[in-house]
Coordinates of C-alpha atoms in Angstrom, one line a residue:
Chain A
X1 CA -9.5 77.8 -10.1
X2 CA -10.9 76.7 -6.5
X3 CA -8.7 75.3 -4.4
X4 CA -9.4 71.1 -4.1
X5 CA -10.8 70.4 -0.8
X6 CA -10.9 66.7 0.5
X7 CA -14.5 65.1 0.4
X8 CA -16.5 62.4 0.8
X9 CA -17.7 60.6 -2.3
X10 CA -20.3 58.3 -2.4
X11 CA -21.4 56.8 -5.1
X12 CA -24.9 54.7 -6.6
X13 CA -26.0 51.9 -9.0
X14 CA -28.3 53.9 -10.3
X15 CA -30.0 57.5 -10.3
X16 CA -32.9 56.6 -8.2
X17 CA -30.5 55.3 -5.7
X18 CA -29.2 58.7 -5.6
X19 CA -32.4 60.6 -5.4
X20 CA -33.4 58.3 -2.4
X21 CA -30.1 59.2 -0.1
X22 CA -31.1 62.6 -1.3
X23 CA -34.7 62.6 -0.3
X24 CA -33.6 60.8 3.4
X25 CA -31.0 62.8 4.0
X26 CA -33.1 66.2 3.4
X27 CA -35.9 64.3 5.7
X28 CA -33.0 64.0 8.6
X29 CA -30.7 66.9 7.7
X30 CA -28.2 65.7 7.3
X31 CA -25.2 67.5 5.2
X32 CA -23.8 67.2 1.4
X33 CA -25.8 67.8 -1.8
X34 CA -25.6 65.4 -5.2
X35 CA -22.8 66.6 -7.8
X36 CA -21.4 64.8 -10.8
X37 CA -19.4 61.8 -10.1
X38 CA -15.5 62.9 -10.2
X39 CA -13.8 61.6 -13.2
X40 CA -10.8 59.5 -10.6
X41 CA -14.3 57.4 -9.3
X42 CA -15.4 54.8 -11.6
X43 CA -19.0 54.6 -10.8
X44 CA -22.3 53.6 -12.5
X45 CA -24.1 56.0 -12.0
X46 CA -23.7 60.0 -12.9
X47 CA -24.9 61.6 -9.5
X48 CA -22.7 61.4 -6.1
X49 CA -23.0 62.9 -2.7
X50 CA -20.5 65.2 -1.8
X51 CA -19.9 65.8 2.4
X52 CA -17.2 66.8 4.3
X53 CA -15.1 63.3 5.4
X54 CA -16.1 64.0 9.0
X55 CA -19.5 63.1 8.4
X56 CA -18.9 59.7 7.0
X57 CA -20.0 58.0 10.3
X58 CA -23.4 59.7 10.5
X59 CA -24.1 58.8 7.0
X60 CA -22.7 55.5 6.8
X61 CA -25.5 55.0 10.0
X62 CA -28.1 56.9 7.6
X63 CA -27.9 54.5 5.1
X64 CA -27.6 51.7 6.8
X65 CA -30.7 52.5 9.1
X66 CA -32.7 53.5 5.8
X67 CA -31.8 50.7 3.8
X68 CA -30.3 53.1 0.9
X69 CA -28.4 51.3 -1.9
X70 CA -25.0 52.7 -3.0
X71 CA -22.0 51.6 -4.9
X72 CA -19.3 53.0 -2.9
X73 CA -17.8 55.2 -0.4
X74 CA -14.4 57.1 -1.5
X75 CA -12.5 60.0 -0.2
X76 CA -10.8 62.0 -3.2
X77 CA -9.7 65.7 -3.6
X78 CA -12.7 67.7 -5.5
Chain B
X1 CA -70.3 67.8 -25.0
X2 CA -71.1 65.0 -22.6
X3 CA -68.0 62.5 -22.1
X4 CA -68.3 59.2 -21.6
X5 CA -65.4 57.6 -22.8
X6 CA -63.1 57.6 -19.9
X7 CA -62.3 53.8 -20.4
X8 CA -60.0 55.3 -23.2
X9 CA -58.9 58.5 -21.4
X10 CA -60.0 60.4 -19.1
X11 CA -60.6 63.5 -20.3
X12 CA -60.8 65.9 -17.5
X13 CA -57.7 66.3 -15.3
X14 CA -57.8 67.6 -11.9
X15 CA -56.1 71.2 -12.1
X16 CA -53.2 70.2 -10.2
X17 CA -52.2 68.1 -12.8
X18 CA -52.4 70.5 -15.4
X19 CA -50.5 73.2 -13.6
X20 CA -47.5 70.3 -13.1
X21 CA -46.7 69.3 -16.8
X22 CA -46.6 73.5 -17.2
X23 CA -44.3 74.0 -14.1
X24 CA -42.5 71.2 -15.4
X25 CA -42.5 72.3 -19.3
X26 CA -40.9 75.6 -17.8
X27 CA -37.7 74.6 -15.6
X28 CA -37.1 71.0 -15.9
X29 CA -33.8 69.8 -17.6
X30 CA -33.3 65.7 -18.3
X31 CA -33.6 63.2 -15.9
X32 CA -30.4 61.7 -14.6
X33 CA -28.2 63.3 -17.4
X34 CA -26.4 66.0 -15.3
X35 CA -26.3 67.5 -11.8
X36 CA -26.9 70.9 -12.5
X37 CA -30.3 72.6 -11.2
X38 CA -32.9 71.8 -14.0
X39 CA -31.6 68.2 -14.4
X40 CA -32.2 67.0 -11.1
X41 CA -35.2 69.3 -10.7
X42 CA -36.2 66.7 -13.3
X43 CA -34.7 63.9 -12.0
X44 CA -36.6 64.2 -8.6
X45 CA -39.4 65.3 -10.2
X46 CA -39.7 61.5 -11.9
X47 CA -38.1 60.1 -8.4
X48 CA -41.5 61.7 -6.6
X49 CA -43.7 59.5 -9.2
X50 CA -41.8 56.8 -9.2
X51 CA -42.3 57.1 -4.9
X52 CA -45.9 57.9 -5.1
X53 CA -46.7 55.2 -7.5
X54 CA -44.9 52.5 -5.3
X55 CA -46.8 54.2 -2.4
X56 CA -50.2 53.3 -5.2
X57 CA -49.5 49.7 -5.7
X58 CA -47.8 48.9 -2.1
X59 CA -44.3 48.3 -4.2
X60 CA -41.1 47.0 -2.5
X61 CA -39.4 50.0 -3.2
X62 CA -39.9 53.0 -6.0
X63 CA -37.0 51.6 -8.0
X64 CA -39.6 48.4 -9.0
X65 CA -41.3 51.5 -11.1
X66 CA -40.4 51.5 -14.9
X67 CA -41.7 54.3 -16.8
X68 CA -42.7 53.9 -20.0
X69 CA -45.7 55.2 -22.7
X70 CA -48.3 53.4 -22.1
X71 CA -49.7 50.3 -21.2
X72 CA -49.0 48.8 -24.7
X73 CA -45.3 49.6 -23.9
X74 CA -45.1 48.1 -20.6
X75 CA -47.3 45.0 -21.7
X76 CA -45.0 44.2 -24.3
X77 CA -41.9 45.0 -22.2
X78 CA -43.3 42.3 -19.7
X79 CA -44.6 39.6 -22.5
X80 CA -41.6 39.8 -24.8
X81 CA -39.3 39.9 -22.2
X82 CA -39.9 37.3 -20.2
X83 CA -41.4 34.8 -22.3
X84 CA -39.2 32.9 -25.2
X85 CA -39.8 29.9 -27.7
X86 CA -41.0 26.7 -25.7
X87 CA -42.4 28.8 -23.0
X88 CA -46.2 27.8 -22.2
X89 CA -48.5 31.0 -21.3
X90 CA -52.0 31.5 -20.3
X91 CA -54.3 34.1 -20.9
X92 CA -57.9 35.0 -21.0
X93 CA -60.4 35.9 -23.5
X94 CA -61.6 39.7 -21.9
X95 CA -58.1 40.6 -23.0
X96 CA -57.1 43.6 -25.1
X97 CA -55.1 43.1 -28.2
X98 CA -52.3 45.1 -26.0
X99 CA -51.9 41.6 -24.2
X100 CA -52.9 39.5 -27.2
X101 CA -51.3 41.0 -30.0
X102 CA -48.1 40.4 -28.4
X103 CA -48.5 37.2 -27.4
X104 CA -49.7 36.1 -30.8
X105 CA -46.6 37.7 -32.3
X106 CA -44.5 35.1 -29.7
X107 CA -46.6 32.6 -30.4
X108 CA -45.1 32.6 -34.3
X109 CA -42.3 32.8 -33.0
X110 CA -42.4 29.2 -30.8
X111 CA -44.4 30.4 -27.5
X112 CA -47.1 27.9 -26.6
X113 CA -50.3 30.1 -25.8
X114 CA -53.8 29.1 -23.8
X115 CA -56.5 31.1 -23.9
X116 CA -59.1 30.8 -21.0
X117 CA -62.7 30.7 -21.6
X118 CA -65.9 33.2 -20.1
X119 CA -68.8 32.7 -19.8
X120 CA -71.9 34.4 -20.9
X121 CA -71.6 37.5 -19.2
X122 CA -68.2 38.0 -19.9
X123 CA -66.6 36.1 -16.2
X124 CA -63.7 34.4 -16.9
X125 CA -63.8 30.6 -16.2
X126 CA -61.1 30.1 -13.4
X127 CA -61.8 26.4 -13.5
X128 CA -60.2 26.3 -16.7
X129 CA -56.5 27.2 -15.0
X130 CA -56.1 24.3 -13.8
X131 CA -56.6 22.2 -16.4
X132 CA -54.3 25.1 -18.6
X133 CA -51.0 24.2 -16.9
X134 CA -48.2 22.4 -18.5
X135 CA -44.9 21.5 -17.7
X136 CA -43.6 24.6 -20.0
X137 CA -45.7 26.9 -18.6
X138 CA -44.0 30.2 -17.6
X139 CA -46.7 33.0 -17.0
X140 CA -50.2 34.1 -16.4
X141 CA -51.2 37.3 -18.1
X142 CA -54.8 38.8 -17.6
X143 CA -56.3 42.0 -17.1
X144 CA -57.2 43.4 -14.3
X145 CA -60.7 44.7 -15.1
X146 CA -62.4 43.6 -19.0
X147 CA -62.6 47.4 -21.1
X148 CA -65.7 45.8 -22.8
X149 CA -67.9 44.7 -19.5
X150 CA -66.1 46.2 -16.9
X151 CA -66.0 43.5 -14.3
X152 CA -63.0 42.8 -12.1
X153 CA -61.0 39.2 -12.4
X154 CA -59.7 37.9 -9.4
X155 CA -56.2 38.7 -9.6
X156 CA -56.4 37.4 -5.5
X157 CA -57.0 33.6 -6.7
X158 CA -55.2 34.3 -9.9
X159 CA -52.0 35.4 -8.0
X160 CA -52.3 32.7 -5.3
X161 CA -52.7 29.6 -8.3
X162 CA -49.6 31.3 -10.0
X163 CA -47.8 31.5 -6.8
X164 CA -48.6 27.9 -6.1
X165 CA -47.5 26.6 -9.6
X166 CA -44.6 28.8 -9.4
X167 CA -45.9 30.6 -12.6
X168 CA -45.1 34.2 -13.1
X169 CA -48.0 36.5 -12.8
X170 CA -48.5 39.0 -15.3
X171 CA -51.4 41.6 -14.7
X172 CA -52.8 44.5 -17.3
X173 CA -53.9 47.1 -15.3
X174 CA -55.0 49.7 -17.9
X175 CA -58.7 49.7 -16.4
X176 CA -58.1 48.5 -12.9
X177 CA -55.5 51.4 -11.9
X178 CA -56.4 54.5 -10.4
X179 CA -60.2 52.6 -10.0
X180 CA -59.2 49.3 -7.5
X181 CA -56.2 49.7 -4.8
X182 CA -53.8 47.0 -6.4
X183 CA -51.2 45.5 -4.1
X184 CA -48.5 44.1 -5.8
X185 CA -46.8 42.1 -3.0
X186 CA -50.5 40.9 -0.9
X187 CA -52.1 39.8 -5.0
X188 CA -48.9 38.1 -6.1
X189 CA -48.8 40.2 -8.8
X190 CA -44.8 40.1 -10.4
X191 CA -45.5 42.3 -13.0
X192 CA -47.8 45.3 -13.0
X193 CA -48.8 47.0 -16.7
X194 CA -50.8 50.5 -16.5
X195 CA -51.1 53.8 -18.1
X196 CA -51.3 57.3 -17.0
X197 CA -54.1 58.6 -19.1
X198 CA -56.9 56.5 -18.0
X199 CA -58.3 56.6 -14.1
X200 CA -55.1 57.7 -13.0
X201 CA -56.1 60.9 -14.6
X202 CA -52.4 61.4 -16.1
X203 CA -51.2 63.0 -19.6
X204 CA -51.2 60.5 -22.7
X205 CA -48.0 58.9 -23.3
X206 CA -47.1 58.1 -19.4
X207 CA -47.4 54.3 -18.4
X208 CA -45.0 52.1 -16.6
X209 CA -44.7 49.1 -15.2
X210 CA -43.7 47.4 -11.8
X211 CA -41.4 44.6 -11.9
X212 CA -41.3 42.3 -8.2
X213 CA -37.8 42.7 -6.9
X214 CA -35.6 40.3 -8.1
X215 CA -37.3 39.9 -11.6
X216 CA -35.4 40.2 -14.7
X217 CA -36.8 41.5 -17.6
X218 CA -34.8 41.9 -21.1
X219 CA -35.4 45.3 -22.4
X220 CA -37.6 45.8 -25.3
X221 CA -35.0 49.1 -25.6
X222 CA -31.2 49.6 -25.3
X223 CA -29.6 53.1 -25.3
X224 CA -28.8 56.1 -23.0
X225 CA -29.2 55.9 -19.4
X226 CA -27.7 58.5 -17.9
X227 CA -25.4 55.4 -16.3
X228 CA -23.0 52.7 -16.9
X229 CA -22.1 54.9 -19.8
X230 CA -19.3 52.7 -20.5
X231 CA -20.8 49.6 -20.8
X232 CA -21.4 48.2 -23.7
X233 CA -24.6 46.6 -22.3
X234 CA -27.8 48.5 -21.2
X235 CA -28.0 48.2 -17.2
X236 CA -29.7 45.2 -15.7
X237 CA -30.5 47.1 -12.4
X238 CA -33.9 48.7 -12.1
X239 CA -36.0 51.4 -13.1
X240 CA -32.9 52.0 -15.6
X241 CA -33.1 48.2 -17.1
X242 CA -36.0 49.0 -18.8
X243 CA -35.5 53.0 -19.7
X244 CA -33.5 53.6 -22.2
X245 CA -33.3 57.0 -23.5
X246 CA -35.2 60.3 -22.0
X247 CA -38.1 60.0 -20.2
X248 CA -41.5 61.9 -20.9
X249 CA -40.5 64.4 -17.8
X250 CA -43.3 66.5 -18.7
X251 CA -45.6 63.9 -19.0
X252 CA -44.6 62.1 -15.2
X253 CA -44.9 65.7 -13.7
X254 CA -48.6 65.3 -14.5
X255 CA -48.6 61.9 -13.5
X256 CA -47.3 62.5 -10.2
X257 CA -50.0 65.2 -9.4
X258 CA -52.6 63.0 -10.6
X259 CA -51.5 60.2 -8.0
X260 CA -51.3 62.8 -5.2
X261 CA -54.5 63.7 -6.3
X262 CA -55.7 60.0 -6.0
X263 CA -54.1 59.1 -2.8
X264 CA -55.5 62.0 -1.3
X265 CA -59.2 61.9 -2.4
X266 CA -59.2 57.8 -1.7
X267 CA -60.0 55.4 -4.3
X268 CA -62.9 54.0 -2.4
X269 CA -64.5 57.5 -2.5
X270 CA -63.8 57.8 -6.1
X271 CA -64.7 54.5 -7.3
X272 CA -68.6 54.3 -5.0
X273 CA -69.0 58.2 -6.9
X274 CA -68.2 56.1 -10.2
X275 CA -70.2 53.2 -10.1
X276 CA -73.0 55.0 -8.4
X277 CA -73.4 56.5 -12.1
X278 CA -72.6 53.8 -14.4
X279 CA -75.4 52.1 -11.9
X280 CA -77.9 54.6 -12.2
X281 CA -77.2 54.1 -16.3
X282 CA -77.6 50.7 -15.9
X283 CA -80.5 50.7 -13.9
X284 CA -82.4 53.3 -16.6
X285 CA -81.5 51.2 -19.5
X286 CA -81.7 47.5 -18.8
X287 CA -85.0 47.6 -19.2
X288 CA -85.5 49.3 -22.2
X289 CA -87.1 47.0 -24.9
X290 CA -84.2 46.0 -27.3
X291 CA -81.9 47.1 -25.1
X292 CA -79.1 44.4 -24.4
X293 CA -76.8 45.2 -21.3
X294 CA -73.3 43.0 -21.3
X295 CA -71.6 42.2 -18.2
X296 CA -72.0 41.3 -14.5
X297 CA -73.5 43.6 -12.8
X298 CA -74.5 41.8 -9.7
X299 CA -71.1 42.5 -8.0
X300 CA -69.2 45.5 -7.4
X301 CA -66.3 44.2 -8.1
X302 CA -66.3 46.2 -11.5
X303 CA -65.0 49.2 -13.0
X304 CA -68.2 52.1 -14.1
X305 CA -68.2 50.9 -17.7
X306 CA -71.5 49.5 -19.1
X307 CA -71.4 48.2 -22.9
X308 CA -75.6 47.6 -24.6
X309 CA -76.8 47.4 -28.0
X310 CA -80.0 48.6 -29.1
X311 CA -81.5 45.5 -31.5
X312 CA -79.8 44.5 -34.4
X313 CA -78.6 48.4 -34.6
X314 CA -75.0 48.8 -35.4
X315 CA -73.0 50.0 -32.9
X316 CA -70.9 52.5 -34.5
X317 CA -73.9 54.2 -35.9
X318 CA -75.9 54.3 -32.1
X319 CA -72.9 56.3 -31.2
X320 CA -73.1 58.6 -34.3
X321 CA -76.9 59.1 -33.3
X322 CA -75.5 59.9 -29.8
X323 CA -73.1 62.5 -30.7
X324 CA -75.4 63.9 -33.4
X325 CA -78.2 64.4 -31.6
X326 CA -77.1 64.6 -28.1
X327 CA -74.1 65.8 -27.8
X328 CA -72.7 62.6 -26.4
X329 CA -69.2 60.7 -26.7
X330 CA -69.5 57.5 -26.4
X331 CA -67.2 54.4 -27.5
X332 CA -68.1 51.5 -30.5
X333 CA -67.1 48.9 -32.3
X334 CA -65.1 46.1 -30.6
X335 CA -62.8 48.2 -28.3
X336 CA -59.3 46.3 -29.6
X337 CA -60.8 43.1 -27.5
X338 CA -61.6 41.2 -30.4
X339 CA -62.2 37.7 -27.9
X340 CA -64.1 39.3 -25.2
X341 CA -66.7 40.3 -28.1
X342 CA -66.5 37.1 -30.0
X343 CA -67.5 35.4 -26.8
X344 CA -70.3 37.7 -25.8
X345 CA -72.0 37.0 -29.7
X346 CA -71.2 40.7 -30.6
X347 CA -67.8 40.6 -32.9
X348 CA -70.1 42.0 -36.0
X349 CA -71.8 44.1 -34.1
X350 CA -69.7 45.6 -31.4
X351 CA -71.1 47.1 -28.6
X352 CA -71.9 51.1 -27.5
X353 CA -69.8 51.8 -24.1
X354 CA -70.2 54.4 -21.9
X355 CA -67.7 54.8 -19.3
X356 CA -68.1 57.1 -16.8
X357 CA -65.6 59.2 -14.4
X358 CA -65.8 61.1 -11.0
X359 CA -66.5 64.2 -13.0
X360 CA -69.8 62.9 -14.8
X361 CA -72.9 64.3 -13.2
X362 CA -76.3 62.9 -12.5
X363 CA -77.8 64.9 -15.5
X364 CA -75.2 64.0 -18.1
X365 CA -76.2 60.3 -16.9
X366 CA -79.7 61.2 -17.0
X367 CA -79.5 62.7 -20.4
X368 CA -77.4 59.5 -21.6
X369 CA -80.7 57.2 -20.1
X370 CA -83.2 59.5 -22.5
X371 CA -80.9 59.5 -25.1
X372 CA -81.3 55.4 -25.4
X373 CA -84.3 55.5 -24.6
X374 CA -85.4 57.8 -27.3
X375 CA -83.2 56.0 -29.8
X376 CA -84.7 52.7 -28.8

């Protein structure tokens, strides 16, 4: 099995609110892709963005700036 | 075979959106129900038409885009979900049963229902709002554009009378969309019906509706979602509220081509190529003795549809003669607006419509002018 590596989680309301973090951050490049929602998050919707924990300031700024809806932020072994 | 029954569907696509519902029918997975590859490929497939149709009506945001089958869907969505018993709603004469049907059915059920007057050629009576409002009165539902005359309502004075009565504004789109640039948010408009297969040149059985932000509508449906899988309620939080189970993928693939395609040719463009030959049809048959024309046609606020009779001639058999002996497809009968024709004196008789698209030409319209003229 792969060895668990420490991420960043963030979670959405709803599935459109995930495709629109993953639509701004492919327009500003910045990192993670959309994988199922871990099974320790409780989370409404299916879809979350993975990234490395270091980049949780950049994004944080990304969402903020583009007005993206989420449900959560979380750090969690995956 | 010369078409001229756009008003019901559009029956020639622009390639591109052909070649999307293939693409589409050949790798997508379902929307929002995983996060492997074909499954999102899916789900930002119908996240790119949700974006490009919020882009279409000037939306707050794509997530005020529910998709659903049709206008019919999305009408009864909006009416069924918004209004209850002791509600008061107004609506118009030029309406399709897809509005009335509905509202009849809630009116049994305890809804208080106005219906607005026209007048002889088919213009609703705006006077008559005023006079319409009662303390109960929740909503305003009219269409956009009449499918029997094809003029425009003012959805501008409309939306501003709603918005000053604090009345919900409820708006059929079905002919208007893909013809007139609607915007939501500058009309007032806090719930937008419309369909894919008609001007916005989509596959049959894609519609939707736009809900304002901050407008809650119960669901017609309740079921999978893709989220929330625990609750034991459908989600309140849009597009999902009012989505339940698996959307037609294939279907809003096309749909999202189609609306590229509109936002890149321009609707002006489109719509002066339209009426140019529904006004060349007029102008060749409105003087044809026996030939009775229905509709305003002194504006251009209107949509290239132009409804006649020839005499006392049944309508439905005109439009036999017209396929029969020219090869042309053409609409009859009382086109499911049962009020609109009562009001213009034609319920018995219906009217022949010809509605035209960007793809008619000036011969087909020619040949449609000799075609009257000779059955006249």
């Amino acid at each position: 099995m792969r060895k668990k590596e420490l991420s960043l989680i963030i979670t959405f309301p709803s599935t459109a609110d995930a495709l629109a973090m993953e639509r701004i951050c492919a327009r500003f490049q910045a990192p993670g892709r959309l994988i199922p929602v871990p099974t320790s998050i409780t989370a409404s919707c299916g879809l979350a963005w993975r990234s490395a924990p270091s980049d949780q300031e950049a994004l944080e700024t990304l969402i903020s700036t583009e007005k993206l809806t989420i449900q959560g932020i979380y750090e969690c072994m995956v | 075979m010369i078409y001229f029954d756009n008003a019901a569907t559009t029956q020639q696509k622009p390639r591109a959106v052909l070649d999307a519902v293939l693409e589409a029918m050949t790798h997508m997975g379902n929307a929002g129900r995983g996060a492997h590859t074909a499954s999102l490929d899916a789900a930002r497939s119908i996240y790119d038409a949700r974006t490009l149709l919020a882009e279409l009506f000037h939306s707050e945001s794509p997530s005020c885009i529910a998709f659903t089958s049709n206008a019919t869907e999305s009408l009864n969505t909006a009416l069924k979900g918004l209004l209850r018993p002791g509600d008061h709603a107004i609506t118009t004469v030029l309406e399709h049963n897809s509005v009335l049907r509905p509202l009849y059915e809630l009116r049994e059920a305890g809804t208080e229902l106005t219906i607005l007057p026209c007048d002889d050629k088919g213009c609703l009576l705006y006077d008559a709002l005023s006079d319409a409002v009662r303390p109960n009165t929740r909503l305003i539902v009219c269409t956009g554009a009449s499918n029997v005359t094809g003029n425009c309502t003012d959805l501008a004075r409309i939306g501003a009378f709603a918005r000053e009565h604090g009345l919900l504004f409820v708006v059929d789109a079905a002919q208007l969309a893909g013809i007139f640039p609607v915007d939501v948010q500058r009309l007032h408009i806090d719930v937008l019906c419309f369909t894919g297969h008609k001007a916005l040149l989509g596959p049959q059985g894609t519609g939707g509706l736009y809900v304002r932000e901050g407008l809650s509508i119960r669901p017609l449906k309740s079921g999978g979602s893709g989220i929330d899988s625990q609750n034991t309620h459908h989600p309140d939080r849009m597009p999902t509220a009012l989505e339940a189970g698996t959307l037609n993928g294939h279907g809003i693939a096309g749909l999202a081509a189609a609306v590229r395609f509109l936002l890149e040719e321009g609707l002006d463009a489109i719509r002066a190529r339209e009426l140019q030959l529904a006004q060349e049809f007029y102008l060749g048959v409105r003087d044809i003795p026996g030939v009775t024309v229905y509709g305003d046609f002194s504006t251009l606020a209107r949509c290239p549809i132009v409804s006649f009779n020839i005499g006392e001639w049944d309508s439905g058999s005109v439009s036999d003669e017209l396929l029969t002996q020219y090869g042309i497809s053409a609409r009859s009968g009382i086109h499911c607006a049962p009020l609109m024709h009562q009001s213009l004196g034609t319920l018995k008789q219906g009217a022949v419509r010809f509605s035209f698209s960007q793809f008619n030409t000036h011969e087909e319209v020619q040949t449609g002018i000799r075609a009257v003229r000779e059955l006249a």
